[in-house]
């Protein structure tokens, strides 16, 4: 009985250690899944803000416009690596799709019964897993509302292939599968488990699945799994036994399962059984020998006692080894947790270092603007003292006035920098375009001097406009810096900025003397990730962000070319009316 108890105790420790390893593997898999979904979650909202997507749902959209959008959706779909991308009108009918040229195209199909459509048409992001009713392929659907003002006019949907996630999960060392809230396996690295149920579907679950058409509930059979104590055996084909672990996923009330291999556990159990069996055989032999020689010489009793003590020592050594192993495991767990905490702190320090690096870069650009006045102030202070000792009060007063002007200049530059660094609260307010232009040029004065650029500012303010000081400074700086970047090598940049009041708006025109914008890319100049710069010199987000900032203020930003050469951008913002001030 002692050996049986020892085996059971040691075996329990081995199983718990194996379970801890499985849970660690499961945690890593959970992070992989979270990163995979996060990669696609922002795509629908980004597509929904595209002007051509919004235009396609407005009344009067022509066939040519929809054909062009079909091709563009196919291009987005290929770049993002998604299965399908499509546009649904308010009544649930698909008007454009990336698979427009296939027999199984979604164009003309009605998906109003899908939960992702109901969520998005109500103004909320949607997500749903299901079997495609047209393609017959499993996928995860992400949707976003397409809005015109406060009105939702349609839905954009991105479908990600379930097979793509399964290929990613297949890189893990052990089988992985995910079940939905009904207990149906919707994703699995083991093909035999896909679209099978861990438990029979209840009538209410079947009714819900049939309503949203996630899959056909009548085709869902039992999963080829059989439970054996705390283990799980996959039946059919090459049957194998695993240690199962699971954890809940926030997404869609899913559950993540991992089947951890137990080959190492079985080998350790076998070694433990052999060792204990050997000890048991030895103990039995000693006991039998002591019984046979009980009536013999008295000295044999001492030998039997010695053998008994030796056996107890061996058992104690075995127990001590197991206790030491458990202690080492606890130390290893503590060290791993400490390493994870250190990694988290390192990541936080790297983020902070990135912030400090950005501030250091801006300080380097402005150092010349502060050092030059400080050197002049030092010289003027010496002159003022000399004039004061010589009794030349007028000259000393003139020198002090110069010092005052230099300090005012430094204070103004510091004020510009502080205002620009302040985080915007995202609201609109009456702002003066002339002030915004002055402060933006002051912040990039070092860049302009380094490029030997000249900036010509003309026109008048024309009254306050609806906008935001910090965000519009960002737009003006982006337009001027783009003009510098687009300049051919060897040509000195010349940027013209004009403020032109109109009847209901005030226009800000930025022109340069570069090569202009090719006609072939004018329609795409404000698209996200579109850039004409070389690889590594830009992400193609500057003009897209500027376009959206201006649009959020109710204005427009358009691009064109200057006759004779050069690019021309026109920023138009609404004048501030009495109603805006009252609000």
Coordinates of C-alpha atoms in Angstrom, one line a residue:
X1 CA 0.0 0.0 0.0
X2 CA 2.9 2.3 0.7
X3 CA 4.2 2.0 -2.8
X4 CA 0.8 2.4 -4.3
X5 CA 0.3 5.6 -2.3
X6 CA 3.8 6.8 -3.3
X7 CA 3.0 6.1 -7.0
X8 CA -0.3 7.9 -6.8
X9 CA 1.2 11.0 -5.1
X10 CA 4.1 11.2 -7.5
X11 CA 1.9 10.6 -10.5
X12 CA -0.4 13.5 -9.3
X13 CA 2.6 15.8 -9.3
X14 CA 3.6 14.7 -12.8
X15 CA 0.1 15.3 -14.1
X16 CA -0.1 18.8 -12.5
X17 CA 3.3 19.7 -13.9
X18 CA 2.2 18.6 -17.4
X19 CA -1.1 20.6 -16.9
X20 CA 1.0 23.7 -16.0
X21 CA 3.0 23.4 -19.2
X22 CA -0.3 22.9 -21.2
X23 CA -1.8 26.1 -19.6
X24 CA 1.4 28.1 -20.5
X25 CA 1.1 26.8 -24.1
X26 CA -2.6 27.7 -24.1
X27 CA -1.8 31.3 -22.9
X28 CA 0.6 31.8 -25.7
X29 CA -1.9 30.5 -28.2
X30 CA -4.5 32.9 -26.8
X31 CA -2.1 35.8 -27.4
X32 CA -1.5 34.6 -31.0
X33 CA -5.3 34.5 -31.7
X34 CA -5.8 37.9 -30.2
X35 CA -3.1 39.4 -32.4
X36 CA -4.5 37.6 -35.5
X37 CA -8.0 39.1 -34.9
X38 CA -6.6 42.6 -34.1
X39 CA -4.9 42.6 -37.4
X40 CA -8.2 42.8 -39.2
X41 CA -10.6 44.6 -36.7
X42 CA -9.8 48.1 -37.9
X43 CA -10.3 47.4 -41.7
X44 CA -14.1 47.8 -41.9
X45 CA -14.1 51.2 -40.1
X46 CA -11.2 52.4 -42.3
X47 CA -13.0 51.3 -45.5
X48 CA -16.3 52.8 -44.3
X49 CA -14.8 56.3 -44.3
X50 CA -13.6 56.1 -47.9
X51 CA -15.4 58.7 -50.1
X52 CA -15.9 56.3 -53.0
X53 CA -17.5 53.8 -50.6
X54 CA -19.9 56.4 -49.3
X55 CA -20.6 57.7 -52.8
X56 CA -21.6 54.2 -54.0
X57 CA -24.5 54.1 -51.6
X58 CA -25.8 57.5 -52.4
X59 CA -28.7 57.9 -54.9
X60 CA -27.6 58.0 -58.5
X61 CA -24.5 55.8 -58.3
X62 CA -23.9 54.5 -61.8
X63 CA -22.8 51.2 -63.1
X64 CA -19.3 52.5 -64.0
X65 CA -18.8 53.8 -60.5
X66 CA -19.8 50.5 -59.0
X67 CA -17.6 48.5 -61.4
X68 CA -14.6 50.7 -60.4
X69 CA -15.4 50.2 -56.7
X70 CA -15.6 46.4 -57.3
X71 CA -12.1 46.4 -58.6
X72 CA -10.9 48.6 -55.8
X73 CA -12.5 46.3 -53.2
X74 CA -10.7 43.3 -54.9
X75 CA -7.4 45.2 -54.6
X76 CA -8.0 46.1 -50.9
X77 CA -8.9 42.4 -50.3
X78 CA -5.7 41.2 -51.9
X79 CA -3.5 43.6 -50.0
X80 CA -5.1 42.9 -46.6
X81 CA -5.0 39.1 -47.2
X82 CA -8.8 38.7 -46.4
X83 CA -11.2 36.3 -48.0
X84 CA -13.9 38.8 -49.2
X85 CA -14.8 42.5 -48.9
X86 CA -18.2 43.7 -49.8
X87 CA -20.6 46.6 -49.5
X88 CA -24.3 46.2 -48.4
X89 CA -27.0 48.7 -48.9
X90 CA -29.5 49.7 -46.1
X91 CA -32.0 47.0 -47.2
X92 CA -29.4 44.2 -46.9
X93 CA -28.6 43.8 -50.6
X94 CA -24.9 43.7 -51.6
X95 CA -24.1 46.4 -54.2
X96 CA -20.4 45.8 -54.6
X97 CA -18.0 43.0 -53.7
X98 CA -14.4 41.9 -54.2
X99 CA -15.6 38.7 -55.8
X100 CA -17.8 40.5 -58.4
X101 CA -16.2 38.5 -61.2
X102 CA -16.9 35.0 -59.8
X103 CA -20.0 32.8 -60.2
X104 CA -20.3 32.8 -56.4
X105 CA -20.3 36.6 -56.2
X106 CA -22.1 38.3 -53.4
X107 CA -23.4 41.1 -55.6
X108 CA -27.2 41.1 -55.5
X109 CA -27.4 38.7 -52.5
X110 CA -29.3 39.9 -49.5
X111 CA -27.6 39.3 -46.1
X112 CA -30.1 41.2 -43.8
X113 CA -30.5 38.0 -41.7
X114 CA -26.9 38.0 -40.7
X115 CA -26.1 39.4 -37.2
X116 CA -23.2 41.4 -38.4
X117 CA -25.5 43.4 -40.7
X118 CA -28.0 44.0 -38.0
X119 CA -25.3 45.3 -35.6
X120 CA -23.7 47.6 -38.2
X121 CA -26.9 49.0 -39.6
X122 CA -27.8 50.0 -36.0
X123 CA -24.5 52.0 -35.9
X124 CA -22.3 49.4 -34.0
X125 CA -19.3 47.4 -35.2
X126 CA -20.4 43.8 -35.9
X127 CA -18.6 40.5 -35.8
X128 CA -19.9 36.9 -36.5
X129 CA -18.6 33.5 -37.3
X130 CA -20.4 31.3 -39.8
X131 CA -20.5 29.1 -42.9
X132 CA -20.8 31.2 -46.0
X133 CA -24.3 30.6 -47.5
X134 CA -22.9 31.5 -51.0
X135 CA -19.3 30.2 -50.9
X136 CA -19.9 27.4 -48.4
X137 CA -16.6 28.4 -46.7
X138 CA -16.2 29.0 -42.9
X139 CA -15.2 32.6 -42.0
X140 CA -15.1 35.3 -39.4
X141 CA -17.1 38.4 -40.5
X142 CA -16.2 42.0 -39.3
X143 CA -18.6 44.9 -40.2
X144 CA -18.8 48.6 -39.7
X145 CA -21.6 51.2 -40.4
X146 CA -21.2 53.6 -43.3
X147 CA -22.5 56.9 -42.2
X148 CA -23.4 60.1 -44.0
X149 CA -23.6 62.7 -41.2
X150 CA -25.7 61.1 -38.4
X151 CA -27.4 58.7 -40.9
X152 CA -26.3 55.1 -41.5
X153 CA -26.6 54.4 -45.2
X154 CA -25.1 51.0 -45.5
X155 CA -22.6 48.4 -44.1
X156 CA -19.0 47.4 -45.2
X157 CA -18.1 43.8 -44.4
X158 CA -14.7 42.0 -44.3
X159 CA -14.6 38.2 -44.2
X160 CA -11.5 36.5 -42.9
X161 CA -11.1 32.8 -43.9
X162 CA -11.2 30.4 -41.0
X163 CA -8.6 28.3 -42.8
X164 CA -6.2 31.2 -42.6
X165 CA -6.4 31.2 -38.7
X166 CA -6.2 27.4 -38.7
X167 CA -3.0 27.5 -40.7
X168 CA -1.5 29.9 -38.2
X169 CA -2.6 27.7 -35.2
X170 CA -1.2 24.6 -37.0
X171 CA 2.3 26.0 -36.3
X172 CA 1.8 25.1 -32.6
X173 CA 3.1 21.8 -31.3
X174 CA -0.3 20.4 -30.2
X175 CA -3.8 20.3 -31.6
X176 CA -6.0 23.4 -31.0
X177 CA -9.7 23.9 -31.5
X178 CA -12.3 26.6 -30.7
X179 CA -15.9 26.0 -29.7
X180 CA -18.8 28.4 -29.9
X181 CA -21.4 29.0 -27.1
X182 CA -23.4 26.0 -28.4
X183 CA -20.3 23.7 -28.0
X184 CA -19.8 23.3 -31.7
X185 CA -16.2 23.1 -33.0
X186 CA -15.9 26.1 -35.4
X187 CA -12.1 26.2 -35.8
X188 CA -9.7 23.3 -35.4
X189 CA -6.2 22.2 -36.5
X190 CA -7.6 18.6 -36.6
X191 CA -9.9 18.4 -39.7
X192 CA -11.9 15.6 -38.1
X193 CA -13.2 17.9 -35.3
X194 CA -14.4 20.7 -37.6
X195 CA -18.2 21.4 -37.3
X196 CA -18.8 18.7 -34.7
X197 CA -20.4 19.1 -31.3
X198 CA -18.9 18.3 -27.9
X199 CA -22.5 17.8 -26.6
X200 CA -25.8 17.3 -28.5
X201 CA -27.3 20.6 -29.5
X202 CA -30.4 21.7 -27.5
X203 CA -33.6 22.7 -29.4
X204 CA -33.1 26.4 -28.5
X205 CA -29.5 26.2 -29.8
X206 CA -30.6 24.6 -33.1
X207 CA -33.3 27.3 -33.5
X208 CA -30.7 30.1 -33.0
X209 CA -28.2 28.6 -35.3
X210 CA -30.8 28.1 -38.0
X211 CA -32.1 31.7 -37.6
X212 CA -28.7 33.3 -38.3
X213 CA -27.5 30.5 -40.6
X214 CA -24.1 30.0 -38.9
X215 CA -24.1 26.4 -40.2
X216 CA -26.7 23.7 -40.7
X217 CA -27.5 22.2 -37.3
X218 CA -28.7 19.0 -38.8
X219 CA -25.2 18.2 -40.2
X220 CA -23.5 18.7 -36.9
X221 CA -22.4 15.3 -35.6
X222 CA -20.7 14.3 -32.3
X223 CA -17.0 15.1 -32.0
X224 CA -14.8 12.0 -32.3
X225 CA -13.6 12.3 -28.7
X226 CA -13.8 10.0 -25.7
X227 CA -13.0 11.0 -22.1
X228 CA -10.8 8.8 -20.0
X229 CA -10.4 10.1 -16.4
X230 CA -8.7 13.5 -16.8
X231 CA -7.5 12.7 -20.3
X232 CA -9.2 12.9 -23.7
X233 CA -8.8 10.5 -26.6
X234 CA -9.3 11.4 -30.2
X235 CA -10.9 8.4 -31.9
X236 CA -10.9 7.5 -35.6
X237 CA -7.8 7.2 -37.8
X238 CA -4.6 7.4 -35.7
X239 CA -6.1 7.5 -32.2
X240 CA -4.1 9.5 -29.6
X241 CA -4.7 10.4 -26.0
X242 CA -4.1 14.0 -24.8
X243 CA -4.4 16.1 -21.6
X244 CA -7.1 18.7 -22.4
X245 CA -7.0 22.3 -21.1
X246 CA -9.3 25.2 -22.0
X247 CA -10.0 28.9 -21.3
X248 CA -12.8 31.3 -22.2
X249 CA -12.4 33.8 -25.0
X250 CA -14.1 37.1 -24.7
X251 CA -14.9 37.1 -28.4
X252 CA -18.4 35.7 -29.2
X253 CA -18.5 33.7 -25.9
X254 CA -16.0 31.2 -27.5
X255 CA -13.8 28.6 -25.7
X256 CA -10.2 27.9 -26.6
X257 CA -9.1 24.2 -26.2
X258 CA -5.6 22.7 -26.4
X259 CA -4.9 19.0 -26.5
X260 CA -1.5 18.6 -24.8
X261 CA 0.6 15.5 -25.8
X262 CA 1.3 13.1 -22.9
X263 CA 4.2 11.1 -24.4
X264 CA 6.7 12.6 -21.8
X265 CA 4.1 12.1 -19.0
X266 CA 3.7 8.4 -20.0
X267 CA 7.5 7.9 -20.1
X268 CA 7.9 9.4 -16.6
X269 CA 5.0 7.4 -15.2
X270 CA 6.6 4.2 -16.6
X271 CA 10.0 5.1 -15.0
X272 CA 8.3 5.8 -11.7
X273 CA 6.4 2.5 -11.8
X274 CA 9.6 0.6 -12.6
X275 CA 11.5 2.2 -9.7
X276 CA 8.7 1.6 -7.2
X277 CA 8.2 -2.0 -8.4
X278 CA 11.9 -2.6 -8.0
X279 CA 11.8 -1.2 -4.5
X280 CA 8.7 -3.3 -3.7
X281 CA 10.3 -6.5 -5.0
X282 CA 13.4 -5.8 -2.9
X283 CA 11.3 -5.2 0.2
X284 CA 9.3 -8.4 -0.4
X285 CA 12.5 -10.4 -0.8
X286 CA 14.0 -8.9 2.4
X287 CA 10.8 -9.7 4.3
X288 CA 10.7 -13.2 3.1
X289 CA 14.3 -13.8 3.9
X290 CA 13.8 -12.4 7.4
X291 CA 10.8 -14.8 8.0
X292 CA 12.8 -17.8 6.8
X293 CA 15.7 -16.9 9.1
X294 CA 13.6 -15.7 12.1
X295 CA 14.4 -18.8 14.1
X296 CA 18.0 -18.9 13.1
X297 CA 20.9 -17.1 14.6
X298 CA 20.1 -13.9 16.6
X299 CA 22.6 -11.9 14.6
X300 CA 20.3 -12.4 11.6
X301 CA 17.8 -10.1 13.4
X302 CA 20.3 -7.3 13.3
X303 CA 20.8 -7.8 9.6
X304 CA 17.0 -7.7 9.0
X305 CA 16.8 -4.5 10.9
X306 CA 19.6 -3.1 8.9
X307 CA 17.8 -4.0 5.7
X308 CA 14.6 -2.5 6.9
X309 CA 16.3 0.8 7.8
X310 CA 18.0 0.8 4.4
X311 CA 14.7 0.4 2.7
X312 CA 13.2 3.2 4.6
X313 CA 16.1 5.4 3.7
X314 CA 15.6 4.6 0.0
X315 CA 11.9 5.5 0.3
X316 CA 12.8 8.7 2.1
X317 CA 15.4 9.5 -0.6
X318 CA 12.7 9.0 -3.2
X319 CA 10.3 11.2 -1.3
X320 CA 13.0 13.9 -0.9
X321 CA 13.8 13.8 -4.6
X322 CA 10.1 14.3 -5.4
X323 CA 9.9 17.2 -2.9
X324 CA 13.1 18.7 -4.3
X325 CA 11.7 18.4 -7.8
X326 CA 8.4 20.1 -6.7
X327 CA 10.4 22.9 -5.0
X328 CA 12.5 23.4 -8.2
X329 CA 9.3 23.6 -10.2
X330 CA 7.9 26.3 -7.8
X331 CA 11.2 28.3 -8.2
X332 CA 11.0 28.0 -12.0
X333 CA 7.4 29.3 -12.0
X334 CA 8.5 32.2 -9.8
X335 CA 11.4 33.0 -12.0
X336 CA 9.2 32.9 -15.1
X337 CA 6.7 35.2 -13.5
X338 CA 9.6 37.6 -12.5
X339 CA 10.9 37.4 -16.1
X340 CA 7.4 38.2 -17.5
X341 CA 7.2 41.2 -15.1
X342 CA 10.6 42.4 -16.2
X343 CA 9.6 42.0 -19.8
X344 CA 6.5 44.1 -19.2
X345 CA 8.6 46.8 -17.4
X346 CA 11.1 46.8 -20.3
X347 CA 8.3 47.2 -22.8
X348 CA 6.9 50.2 -20.8
X349 CA 10.4 51.7 -20.6
X350 CA 10.8 51.3 -24.4
X351 CA 7.5 53.1 -25.0
X352 CA 8.7 55.9 -22.7
X353 CA 12.1 56.0 -24.4
X354 CA 10.3 56.4 -27.7
X355 CA 8.4 59.4 -26.3
X356 CA 11.6 61.0 -25.0
X357 CA 13.3 60.3 -28.3
X358 CA 10.6 62.2 -30.2
X359 CA 10.9 65.1 -27.7
X360 CA 14.7 65.0 -28.1
X361 CA 14.4 65.2 -31.9
X362 CA 12.2 68.3 -31.7
X363 CA 14.6 69.9 -29.2
X364 CA 17.5 69.4 -31.5
X365 CA 15.6 71.1 -34.3
X366 CA 14.9 74.1 -32.1
X367 CA 18.2 74.4 -30.3
X368 CA 19.6 76.8 -32.9
X369 CA 16.5 79.1 -32.4
X370 CA 17.3 79.3 -28.6
X371 CA 21.1 79.3 -28.7
X372 CA 21.5 82.3 -31.1
X373 CA 19.3 84.7 -29.0
X374 CA 21.0 83.5 -25.8
X375 CA 24.5 84.3 -27.2
X376 CA 23.2 87.7 -28.3
X377 CA 21.7 88.4 -24.9
X378 CA 25.1 87.6 -23.3
X379 CA 26.9 90.0 -25.6
X380 CA 24.3 92.8 -25.1
X381 CA 24.5 92.4 -21.3
X382 CA 28.2 93.1 -21.4
X383 CA 27.7 96.1 -23.7
X384 CA 25.0 97.5 -21.4
X385 CA 27.3 97.3 -18.3
X386 CA 30.0 99.0 -20.3
X387 CA 27.6 101.8 -21.4
X388 CA 26.3 102.2 -17.8
X389 CA 29.8 102.6 -16.4
X390 CA 30.6 105.1 -19.1
X391 CA 27.5 107.1 -18.3
X392 CA 26.0 106.5 -21.8
X393 CA 22.4 106.0 -20.5
X394 CA 20.8 106.2 -24.0
X395 CA 23.0 103.5 -25.5
X396 CA 22.6 101.3 -22.4
X397 CA 18.7 101.7 -22.7
X398 CA 18.8 100.8 -26.4
X399 CA 20.8 97.7 -25.6
X400 CA 18.4 96.7 -22.9
X401 CA 15.5 97.1 -25.4
X402 CA 17.3 94.7 -27.8
X403 CA 17.6 92.2 -25.0
X404 CA 13.8 92.6 -24.3
X405 CA 13.0 91.9 -27.9
X406 CA 15.1 88.8 -28.0
X407 CA 13.5 87.4 -24.8
X408 CA 10.1 88.1 -26.3
X409 CA 11.1 86.2 -29.4
X410 CA 12.2 83.2 -27.3
X411 CA 9.0 83.4 -25.2
X412 CA 6.9 83.4 -28.4
X413 CA 8.8 80.3 -29.8
X414 CA 8.4 78.5 -26.5
X415 CA 4.6 79.4 -26.4
X416 CA 4.3 77.9 -30.0
X417 CA 6.1 74.7 -29.0
X418 CA 4.0 74.3 -25.8
X419 CA 0.8 74.9 -27.6
X420 CA 1.7 72.4 -30.3
X421 CA 2.8 69.7 -27.8
X422 CA -0.5 70.0 -25.9
X423 CA -2.8 67.1 -26.6
X424 CA -5.9 68.2 -28.5
X425 CA -9.3 67.5 -26.9
X426 CA -10.9 66.8 -30.3
X427 CA -13.5 69.6 -30.2
X428 CA -13.9 72.5 -32.7
X429 CA -13.6 76.2 -31.9
X430 CA -13.3 79.5 -33.7
X431 CA -9.6 79.8 -34.9
X432 CA -7.7 82.3 -37.0
X433 CA -5.9 80.8 -40.0
X434 CA -3.3 83.5 -40.0
X435 CA -2.2 82.6 -36.5
X436 CA -2.2 78.9 -37.3
X437 CA 0.1 79.5 -40.3
X438 CA 2.5 81.7 -38.3
X439 CA 2.8 79.1 -35.5
X440 CA 3.1 76.2 -37.9
X441 CA 5.9 77.9 -39.8
X442 CA 7.6 78.8 -36.5
X443 CA 7.7 75.2 -35.5
X444 CA 9.3 74.0 -38.7
X445 CA 11.6 77.0 -39.2
X446 CA 14.7 74.9 -38.7
X447 CA 13.5 72.4 -41.4
X448 CA 12.9 75.4 -43.8
X449 CA 16.3 76.8 -43.2
X450 CA 18.0 73.5 -43.7
X451 CA 16.3 73.1 -47.1
X452 CA 17.1 76.7 -48.1
X453 CA 13.4 77.2 -48.6
X454 CA 11.5 80.4 -49.0
X455 CA 7.9 80.8 -47.8
X456 CA 5.6 83.6 -49.2
X457 CA 2.5 84.3 -47.2
X458 CA -0.2 86.5 -48.7
X459 CA -3.8 87.4 -48.1
X460 CA -5.8 88.3 -45.1
X461 CA -7.4 86.2 -42.3
X462 CA -11.0 86.9 -43.4
X463 CA -12.4 86.3 -39.9
X464 CA -12.4 83.1 -37.6
X465 CA -13.2 79.7 -39.0
X466 CA -14.6 76.5 -37.5
X467 CA -11.6 74.3 -36.6
X468 CA -9.0 73.3 -33.9
X469 CA -5.7 75.1 -33.3
X470 CA -3.5 72.0 -32.8
X471 CA -5.0 69.8 -35.5
X472 CA -5.0 72.5 -38.1
X473 CA -1.4 73.4 -37.3
X474 CA -0.7 69.7 -38.0
X475 CA -2.4 69.9 -41.4
X476 CA -0.5 73.1 -42.4
X477 CA 2.8 71.6 -41.3
X478 CA 2.1 68.4 -43.2
X479 CA 1.3 70.3 -46.4
X480 CA 4.5 72.5 -46.2
X481 CA 6.7 69.5 -45.3
X482 CA 5.2 67.5 -48.2
X483 CA 6.1 70.4 -50.5
X484 CA 9.7 70.2 -49.3
X485 CA 9.9 66.4 -49.7
X486 CA 8.5 66.6 -53.3
X487 CA 11.2 69.0 -54.5
X488 CA 13.6 67.7 -57.1
X489 CA 17.3 67.5 -56.1
X490 CA 19.2 70.7 -56.8
X491 CA 16.1 73.0 -56.8
X492 CA 15.6 75.5 -54.0
X493 CA 12.0 75.1 -52.6
X494 CA 9.6 78.0 -52.8
X495 CA 6.3 77.6 -51.0
X496 CA 3.4 80.1 -51.5
X497 CA 0.7 80.3 -48.9
X498 CA -2.4 82.4 -49.6
X499 CA -5.4 83.1 -47.3
X500 CA -8.4 83.8 -49.5
X501 CA -11.8 84.8 -47.9
X502 CA -14.9 83.6 -49.7
X503 CA -18.6 84.2 -49.2
X504 CA -19.2 81.4 -46.6
X505 CA -15.7 80.0 -46.3
X506 CA -12.1 80.9 -45.9
X507 CA -9.6 79.1 -48.2
X508 CA -6.0 78.4 -47.4
X509 CA -4.0 77.7 -50.6
X510 CA -0.5 76.0 -50.5
X511 CA 1.5 75.9 -53.7
X512 CA 5.1 74.8 -54.4
X513 CA 7.5 75.0 -57.4
X514 CA 8.0 71.2 -57.6
X515 CA 7.1 68.8 -60.3
X516 CA 3.4 68.6 -59.4
X517 CA 1.2 65.5 -58.9
X518 CA 0.8 63.0 -61.7
X519 CA -2.8 63.0 -63.1
X520 CA -2.9 59.2 -62.6
X521 CA -2.6 59.4 -58.8
X522 CA -4.7 62.5 -58.2
X523 CA -7.8 60.4 -57.3
X524 CA -5.8 58.3 -54.8
X525 CA -3.7 61.1 -53.2
X526 CA -5.8 61.0 -50.0
X527 CA -6.2 57.2 -49.7
X528 CA -4.7 55.6 -46.6
X529 CA -1.2 54.0 -47.2
X530 CA -0.9 55.6 -50.7
X531 CA 2.5 57.3 -51.2
X532 CA 4.8 58.2 -54.1
X533 CA 7.8 58.3 -51.8
X534 CA 10.5 55.6 -51.9
X535 CA 10.1 52.6 -49.6
X536 CA 11.0 53.5 -46.0
X537 CA 10.5 57.3 -46.5
X538 CA 6.8 57.4 -45.7
X539 CA 3.7 55.4 -44.8
X540 CA 1.2 57.2 -46.9
X541 CA -0.9 58.4 -44.0
X542 CA -0.1 62.1 -43.7
X543 CA -2.5 63.4 -46.4
X544 CA -5.2 60.8 -45.4
X545 CA -5.0 62.0 -41.8
X546 CA -5.1 65.7 -42.9
X547 CA -8.1 65.0 -45.2
X548 CA -10.0 63.4 -42.3
X549 CA -9.1 66.2 -39.9
X550 CA -10.4 68.8 -42.3
X551 CA -13.6 66.8 -43.0
X552 CA -14.3 66.4 -39.2
X553 CA -14.4 70.2 -39.1
X554 CA -16.9 70.3 -41.9
X555 CA -14.3 71.5 -44.5
X556 CA -12.7 70.2 -47.6
X557 CA -9.1 69.5 -48.7
X558 CA -8.5 69.1 -52.4
X559 CA -5.3 68.6 -54.5
X560 CA -4.4 69.8 -58.0
X561 CA -1.5 71.3 -60.0
X562 CA -0.3 74.8 -60.7
X563 CA -0.2 75.8 -64.4
X564 CA 3.5 75.7 -65.3
X565 CA 4.5 73.2 -62.6
X566 CA 4.1 72.5 -58.9
X567 CA 1.4 71.0 -56.6
X568 CA -1.6 73.0 -55.3
X569 CA -3.6 72.1 -52.2
X570 CA -6.7 74.0 -51.2
X571 CA -8.0 73.8 -47.6
X572 CA -11.5 75.3 -47.2
X573 CA -13.2 75.9 -43.8
X574 CA -16.5 77.3 -42.8
X575 CA -16.6 80.8 -41.4
X576 CA -17.8 81.1 -37.8
X577 CA -21.4 82.2 -37.7
X578 CA -23.4 83.6 -34.8
X579 CA -25.1 80.2 -34.3
X580 CA -21.6 78.5 -34.0
X581 CA -20.6 81.0 -31.3
X582 CA -23.8 80.6 -29.4
X583 CA -23.4 76.8 -29.5

